[in-house]
PDB file of C-alpha atoms in Angstrom:
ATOM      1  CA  UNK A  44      32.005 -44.055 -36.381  1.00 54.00           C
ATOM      2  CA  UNK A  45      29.848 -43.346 -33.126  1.00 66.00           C
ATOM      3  CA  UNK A  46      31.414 -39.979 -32.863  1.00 75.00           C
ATOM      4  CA  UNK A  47      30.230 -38.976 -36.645  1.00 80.00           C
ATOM      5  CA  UNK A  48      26.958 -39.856 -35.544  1.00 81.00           C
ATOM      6  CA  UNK A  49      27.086 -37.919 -32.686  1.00 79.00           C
ATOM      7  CA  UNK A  50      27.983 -34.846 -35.026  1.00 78.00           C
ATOM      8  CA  UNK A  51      25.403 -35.099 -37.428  1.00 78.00           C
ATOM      9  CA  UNK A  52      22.825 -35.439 -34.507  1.00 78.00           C
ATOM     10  CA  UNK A  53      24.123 -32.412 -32.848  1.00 75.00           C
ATOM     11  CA  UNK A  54      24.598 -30.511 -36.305  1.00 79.00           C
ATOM     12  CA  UNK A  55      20.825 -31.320 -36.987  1.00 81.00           C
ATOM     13  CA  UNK A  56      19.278 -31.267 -33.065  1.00 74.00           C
ATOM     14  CA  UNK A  57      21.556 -28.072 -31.692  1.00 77.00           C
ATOM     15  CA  UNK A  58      19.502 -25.796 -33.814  1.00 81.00           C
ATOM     16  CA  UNK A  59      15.733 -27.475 -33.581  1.00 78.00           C
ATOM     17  CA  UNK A  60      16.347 -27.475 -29.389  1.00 74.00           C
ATOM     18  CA  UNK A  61      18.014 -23.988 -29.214  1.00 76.00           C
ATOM     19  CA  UNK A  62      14.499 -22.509 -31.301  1.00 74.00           C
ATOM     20  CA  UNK A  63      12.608 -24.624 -29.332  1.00 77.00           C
ATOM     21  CA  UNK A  64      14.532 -23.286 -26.085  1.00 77.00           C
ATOM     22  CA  UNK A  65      13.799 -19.662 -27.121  1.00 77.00           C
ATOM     23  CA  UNK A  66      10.266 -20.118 -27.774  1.00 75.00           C
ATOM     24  CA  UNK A  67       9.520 -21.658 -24.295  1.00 77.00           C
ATOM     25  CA  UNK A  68      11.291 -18.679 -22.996  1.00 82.00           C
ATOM     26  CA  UNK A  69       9.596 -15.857 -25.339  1.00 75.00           C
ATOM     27  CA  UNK A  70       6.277 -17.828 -24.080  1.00 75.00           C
ATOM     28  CA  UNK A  71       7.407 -17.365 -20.480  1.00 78.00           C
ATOM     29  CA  UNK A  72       8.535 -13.742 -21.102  1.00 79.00           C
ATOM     30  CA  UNK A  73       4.867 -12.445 -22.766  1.00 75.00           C
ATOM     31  CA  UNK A  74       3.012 -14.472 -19.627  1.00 81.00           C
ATOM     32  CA  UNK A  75       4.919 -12.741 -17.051  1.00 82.00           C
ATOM     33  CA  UNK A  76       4.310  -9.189 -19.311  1.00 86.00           C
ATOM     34  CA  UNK A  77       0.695 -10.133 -19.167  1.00 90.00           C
ATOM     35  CA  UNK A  78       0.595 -11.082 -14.924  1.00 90.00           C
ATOM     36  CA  UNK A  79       2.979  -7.516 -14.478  1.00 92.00           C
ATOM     37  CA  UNK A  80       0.036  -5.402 -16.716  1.00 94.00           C
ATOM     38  CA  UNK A  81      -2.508  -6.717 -14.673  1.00 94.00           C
ATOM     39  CA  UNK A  82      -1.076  -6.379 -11.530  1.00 94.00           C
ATOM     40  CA  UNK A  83       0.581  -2.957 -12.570  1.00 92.00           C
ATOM     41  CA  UNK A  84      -3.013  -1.442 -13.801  1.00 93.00           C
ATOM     42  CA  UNK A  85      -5.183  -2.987 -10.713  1.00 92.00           C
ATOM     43  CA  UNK A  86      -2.828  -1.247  -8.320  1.00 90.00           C
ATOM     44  CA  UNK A  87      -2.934   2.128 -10.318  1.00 88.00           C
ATOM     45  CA  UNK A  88      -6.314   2.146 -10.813  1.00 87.00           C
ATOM     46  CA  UNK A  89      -7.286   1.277  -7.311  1.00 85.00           C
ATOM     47  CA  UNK A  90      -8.656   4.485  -6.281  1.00 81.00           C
ATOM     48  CA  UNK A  91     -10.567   4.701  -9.455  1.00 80.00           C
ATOM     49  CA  UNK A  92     -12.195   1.451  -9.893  1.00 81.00           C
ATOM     50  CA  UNK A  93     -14.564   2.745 -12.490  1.00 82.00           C
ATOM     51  CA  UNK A  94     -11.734   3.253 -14.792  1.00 86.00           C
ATOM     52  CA  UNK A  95     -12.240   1.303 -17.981  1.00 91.00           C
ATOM     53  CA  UNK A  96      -8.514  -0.263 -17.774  1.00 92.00           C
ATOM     54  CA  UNK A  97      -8.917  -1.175 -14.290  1.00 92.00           C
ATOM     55  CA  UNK A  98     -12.182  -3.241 -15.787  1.00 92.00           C
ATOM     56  CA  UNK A  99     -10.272  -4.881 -18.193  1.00 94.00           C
ATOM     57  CA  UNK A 100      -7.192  -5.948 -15.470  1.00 94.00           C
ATOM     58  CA  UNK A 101     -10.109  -6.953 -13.460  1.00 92.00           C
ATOM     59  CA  UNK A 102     -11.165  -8.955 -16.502  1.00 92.00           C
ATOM     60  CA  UNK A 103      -7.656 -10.635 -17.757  1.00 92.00           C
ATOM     61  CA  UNK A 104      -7.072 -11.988 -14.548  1.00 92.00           C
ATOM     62  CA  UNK A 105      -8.360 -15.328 -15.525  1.00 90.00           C
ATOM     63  CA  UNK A 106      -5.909 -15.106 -18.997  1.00 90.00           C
ATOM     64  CA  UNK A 107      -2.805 -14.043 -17.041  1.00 91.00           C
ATOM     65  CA  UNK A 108      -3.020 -16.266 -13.934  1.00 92.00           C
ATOM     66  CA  UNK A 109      -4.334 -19.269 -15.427  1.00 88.00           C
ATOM     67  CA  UNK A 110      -6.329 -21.361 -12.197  1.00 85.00           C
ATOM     68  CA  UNK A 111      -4.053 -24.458 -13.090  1.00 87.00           C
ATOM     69  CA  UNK A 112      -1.248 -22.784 -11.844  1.00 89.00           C
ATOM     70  CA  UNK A 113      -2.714 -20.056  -9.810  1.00 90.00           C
ATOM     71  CA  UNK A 114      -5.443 -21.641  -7.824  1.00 90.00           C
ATOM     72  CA  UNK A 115      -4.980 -18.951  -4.997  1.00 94.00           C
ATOM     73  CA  UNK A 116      -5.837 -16.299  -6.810  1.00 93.00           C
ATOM     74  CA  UNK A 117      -8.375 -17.596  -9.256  1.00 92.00           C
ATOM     75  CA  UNK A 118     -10.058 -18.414  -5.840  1.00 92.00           C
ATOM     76  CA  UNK A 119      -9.657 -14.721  -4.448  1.00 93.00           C
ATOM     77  CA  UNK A 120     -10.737 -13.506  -8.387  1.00 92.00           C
ATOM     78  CA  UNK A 121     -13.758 -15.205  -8.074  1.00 93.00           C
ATOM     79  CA  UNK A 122     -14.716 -14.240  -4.429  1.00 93.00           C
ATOM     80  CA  UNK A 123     -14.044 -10.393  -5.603  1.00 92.00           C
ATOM     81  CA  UNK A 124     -16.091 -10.626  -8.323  1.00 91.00           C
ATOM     82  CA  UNK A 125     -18.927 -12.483  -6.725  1.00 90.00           C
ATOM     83  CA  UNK A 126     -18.803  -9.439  -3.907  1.00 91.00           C
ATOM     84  CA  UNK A 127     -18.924  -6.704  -6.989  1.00 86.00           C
ATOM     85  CA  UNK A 128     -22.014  -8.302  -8.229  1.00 87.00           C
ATOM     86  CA  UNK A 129     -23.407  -8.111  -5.259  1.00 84.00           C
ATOM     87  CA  UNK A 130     -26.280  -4.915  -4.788  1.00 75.00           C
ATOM     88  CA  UNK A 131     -24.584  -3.621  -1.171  1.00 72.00           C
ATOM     89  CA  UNK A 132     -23.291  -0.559  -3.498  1.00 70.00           C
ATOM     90  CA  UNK A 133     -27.172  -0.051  -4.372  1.00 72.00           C
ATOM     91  CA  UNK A 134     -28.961   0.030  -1.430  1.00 72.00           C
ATOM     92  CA  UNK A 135     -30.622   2.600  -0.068  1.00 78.00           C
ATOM     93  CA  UNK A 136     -28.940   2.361   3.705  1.00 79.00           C
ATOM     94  CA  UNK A 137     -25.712   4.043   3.582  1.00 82.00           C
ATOM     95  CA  UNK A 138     -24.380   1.793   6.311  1.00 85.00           C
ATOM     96  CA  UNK A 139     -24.724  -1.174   4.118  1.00 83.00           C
ATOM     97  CA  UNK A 140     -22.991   0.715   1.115  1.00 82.00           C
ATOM     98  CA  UNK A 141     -20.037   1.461   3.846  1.00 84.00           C
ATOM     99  CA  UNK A 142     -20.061  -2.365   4.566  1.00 87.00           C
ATOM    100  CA  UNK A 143     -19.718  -3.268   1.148  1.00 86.00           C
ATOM    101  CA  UNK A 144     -17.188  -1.385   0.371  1.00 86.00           C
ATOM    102  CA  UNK A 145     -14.963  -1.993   2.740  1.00 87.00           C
ATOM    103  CA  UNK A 146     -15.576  -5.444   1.927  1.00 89.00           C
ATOM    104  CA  UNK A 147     -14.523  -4.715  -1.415  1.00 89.00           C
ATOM    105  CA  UNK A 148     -11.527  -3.339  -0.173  1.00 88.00           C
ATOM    106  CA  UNK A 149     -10.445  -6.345   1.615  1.00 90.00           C
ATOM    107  CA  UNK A 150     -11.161  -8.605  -1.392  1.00 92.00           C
ATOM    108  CA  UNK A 151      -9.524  -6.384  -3.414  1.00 92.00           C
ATOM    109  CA  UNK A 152      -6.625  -6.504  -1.107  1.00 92.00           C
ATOM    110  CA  UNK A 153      -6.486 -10.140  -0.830  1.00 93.00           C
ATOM    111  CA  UNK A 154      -6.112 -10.181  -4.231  1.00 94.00           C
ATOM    112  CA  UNK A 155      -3.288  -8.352  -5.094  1.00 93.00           C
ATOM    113  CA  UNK A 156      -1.640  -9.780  -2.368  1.00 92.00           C
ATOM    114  CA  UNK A 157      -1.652 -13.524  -3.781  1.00 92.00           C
ATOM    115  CA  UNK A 158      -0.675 -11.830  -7.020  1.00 93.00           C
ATOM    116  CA  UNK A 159       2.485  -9.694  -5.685  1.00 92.00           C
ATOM    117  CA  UNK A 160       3.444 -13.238  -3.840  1.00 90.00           C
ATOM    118  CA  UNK A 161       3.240 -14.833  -7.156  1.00 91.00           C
ATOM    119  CA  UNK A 162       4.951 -12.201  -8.727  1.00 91.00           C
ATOM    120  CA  UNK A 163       7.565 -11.951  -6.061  1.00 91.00           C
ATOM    121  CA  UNK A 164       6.686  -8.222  -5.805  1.00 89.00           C
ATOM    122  CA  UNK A 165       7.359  -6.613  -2.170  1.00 88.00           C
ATOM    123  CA  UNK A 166       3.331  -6.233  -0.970  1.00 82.00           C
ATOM    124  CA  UNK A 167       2.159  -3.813   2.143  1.00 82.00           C
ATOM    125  CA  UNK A 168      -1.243  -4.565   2.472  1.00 83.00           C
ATOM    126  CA  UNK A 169      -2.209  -0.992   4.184  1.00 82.00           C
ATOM    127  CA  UNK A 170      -0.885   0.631   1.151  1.00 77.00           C
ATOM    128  CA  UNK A 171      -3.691  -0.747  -0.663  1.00 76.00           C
ATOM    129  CA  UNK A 172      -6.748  -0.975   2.305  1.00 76.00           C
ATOM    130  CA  UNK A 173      -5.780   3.389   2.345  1.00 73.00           C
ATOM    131  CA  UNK A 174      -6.891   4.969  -0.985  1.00 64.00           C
ATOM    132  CA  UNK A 175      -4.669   5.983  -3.249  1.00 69.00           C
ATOM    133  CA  UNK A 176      -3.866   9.652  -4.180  1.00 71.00           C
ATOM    134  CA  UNK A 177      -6.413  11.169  -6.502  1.00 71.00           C
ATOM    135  CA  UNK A 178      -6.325  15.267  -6.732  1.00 74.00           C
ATOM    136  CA  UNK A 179      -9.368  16.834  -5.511  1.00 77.00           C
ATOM    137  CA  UNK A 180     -10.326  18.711  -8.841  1.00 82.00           C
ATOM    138  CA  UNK A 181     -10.528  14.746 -10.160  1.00 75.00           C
ATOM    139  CA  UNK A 182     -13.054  13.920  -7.419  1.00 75.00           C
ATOM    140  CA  UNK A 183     -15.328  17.403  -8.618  1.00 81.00           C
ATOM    141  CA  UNK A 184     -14.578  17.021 -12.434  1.00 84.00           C
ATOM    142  CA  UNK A 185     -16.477  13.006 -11.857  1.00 81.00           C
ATOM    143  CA  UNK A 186     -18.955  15.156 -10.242  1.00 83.00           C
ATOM    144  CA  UNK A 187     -19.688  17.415 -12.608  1.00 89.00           C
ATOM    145  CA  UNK A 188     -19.631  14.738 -14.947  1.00 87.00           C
ATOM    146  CA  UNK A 189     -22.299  12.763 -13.186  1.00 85.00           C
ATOM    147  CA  UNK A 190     -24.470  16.390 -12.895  1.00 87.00           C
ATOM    148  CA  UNK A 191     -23.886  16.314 -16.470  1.00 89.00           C
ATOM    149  CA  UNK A 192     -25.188  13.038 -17.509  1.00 88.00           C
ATOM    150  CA  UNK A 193     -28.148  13.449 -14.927  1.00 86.00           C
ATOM    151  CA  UNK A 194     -29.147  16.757 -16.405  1.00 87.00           C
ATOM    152  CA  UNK A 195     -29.232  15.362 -20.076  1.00 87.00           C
ATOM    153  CA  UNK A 196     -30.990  11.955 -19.337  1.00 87.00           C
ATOM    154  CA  UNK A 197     -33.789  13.953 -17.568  1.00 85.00           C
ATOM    155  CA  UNK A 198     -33.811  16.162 -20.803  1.00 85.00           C
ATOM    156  CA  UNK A 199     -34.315  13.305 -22.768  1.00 86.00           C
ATOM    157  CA  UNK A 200     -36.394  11.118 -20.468  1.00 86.00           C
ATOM    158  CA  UNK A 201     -38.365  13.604 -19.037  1.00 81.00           C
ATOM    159  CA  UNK A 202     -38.516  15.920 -21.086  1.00 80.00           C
ATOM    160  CA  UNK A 203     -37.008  18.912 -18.857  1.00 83.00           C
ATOM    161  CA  UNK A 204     -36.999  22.017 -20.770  1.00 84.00           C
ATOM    162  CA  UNK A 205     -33.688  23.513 -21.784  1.00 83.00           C
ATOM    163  CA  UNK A 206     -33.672  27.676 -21.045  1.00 85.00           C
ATOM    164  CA  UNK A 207     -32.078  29.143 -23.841  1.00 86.00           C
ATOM    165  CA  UNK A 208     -30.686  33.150 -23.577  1.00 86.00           C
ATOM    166  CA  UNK A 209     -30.061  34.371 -26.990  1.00 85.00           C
ATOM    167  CA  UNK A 210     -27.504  37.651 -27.089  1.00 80.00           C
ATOM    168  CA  UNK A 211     -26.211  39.437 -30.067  1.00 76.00           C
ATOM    169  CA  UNK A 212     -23.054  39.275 -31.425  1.00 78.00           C
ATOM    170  CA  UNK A 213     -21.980  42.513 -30.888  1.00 78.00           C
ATOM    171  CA  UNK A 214     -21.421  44.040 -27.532  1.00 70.00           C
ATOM    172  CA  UNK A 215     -24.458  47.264 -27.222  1.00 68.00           C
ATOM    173  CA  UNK A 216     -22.888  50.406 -27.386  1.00 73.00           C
ATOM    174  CA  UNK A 217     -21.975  52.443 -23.885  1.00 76.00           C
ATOM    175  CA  UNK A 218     -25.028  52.793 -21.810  1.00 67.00           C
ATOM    176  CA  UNK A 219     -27.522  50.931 -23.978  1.00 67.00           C
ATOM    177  CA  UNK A 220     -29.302  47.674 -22.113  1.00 66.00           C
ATOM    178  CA  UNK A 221     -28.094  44.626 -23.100  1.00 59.00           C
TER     179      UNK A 221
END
């Protein structure tokens, strides 16, 4: 009679535990997706820290290493982003902009090492204290950029003037001035 018991309870558990089972492991799955992404995009985007998706990693940190069971890093997260809200990248004295910023760097670094340990992801720490590789015509299309943006807030601040150089829309024949 025991033994009929001991059917019914494993005809009616079995399934219940074996869901339950898979959703502790489809929970476990989607965390570690969510620690890879962030580490992933953070060490991507480390040359271009501007970069909205390396904003967002810097952001998700907190969701996808949770300081319960990631103390170490929630403690390097929150020294990073302390030194980021700093004003060293504002001042004036490009000596203290150099200081910040390779204080940054090391932050930074310390950070994705505790996460690569956590991960169990192989970690050099000079591969990330070097920049990564970002093409030259990158560097000068930001530039540009930043002319670009510069030029139209003083048109709309100041009030620059725009020069304007109307031409027809047909070439002028052979020997006539333009």
């Amino acid at each position: 009679m025991t033994i009929d018991w001991a059917v019914v309870f494993a005809t009616i558990a079995g399934p219940i535990l074996a869901v339950w089972a898979a959703d502790i492991r489809a929970d476990r799955k989607a965390q570690r997706g969510r620690q890879e992404w962030v580490y992933r995009t953070l060490v991507a985007t480390r040359g271009d820290k501007l970069r909205l998706d390396h904003v967002e990693a810097i952001n998700n940190i907190e969701f996808a290493f949770p300081h319960t069971k990631h103390a170490q890093i929630e403690d390097a997260r929150k020294i990073y982003r302390a030194h980021l809200r700093s004003l060293g990248p504002s001042s004036q004295d490009q000596a203290v902009r150099n200081a910040w910023y390779l204080t940054a760097n090391e932050r930074f670094a310390d950070l994705l090492e505790r996460m690569a340990g956590s991960l169990g992801v192989p970690f050099q720490r000079s591969e990330i204290l070097q920049d990564s590789y970002r093409p030259d015509a990158h560097v000068f299309q930001e530039m540009q950029w930043q002319n670009i943006r510069g030029l139209l807030l003083d048109v709309l601040k100041v009030g620059r003037p725009i020069n304007v150089r109307l031409v027809p829309d047909t070439p002028p024949p052979n020997g006539a001035p333009p």
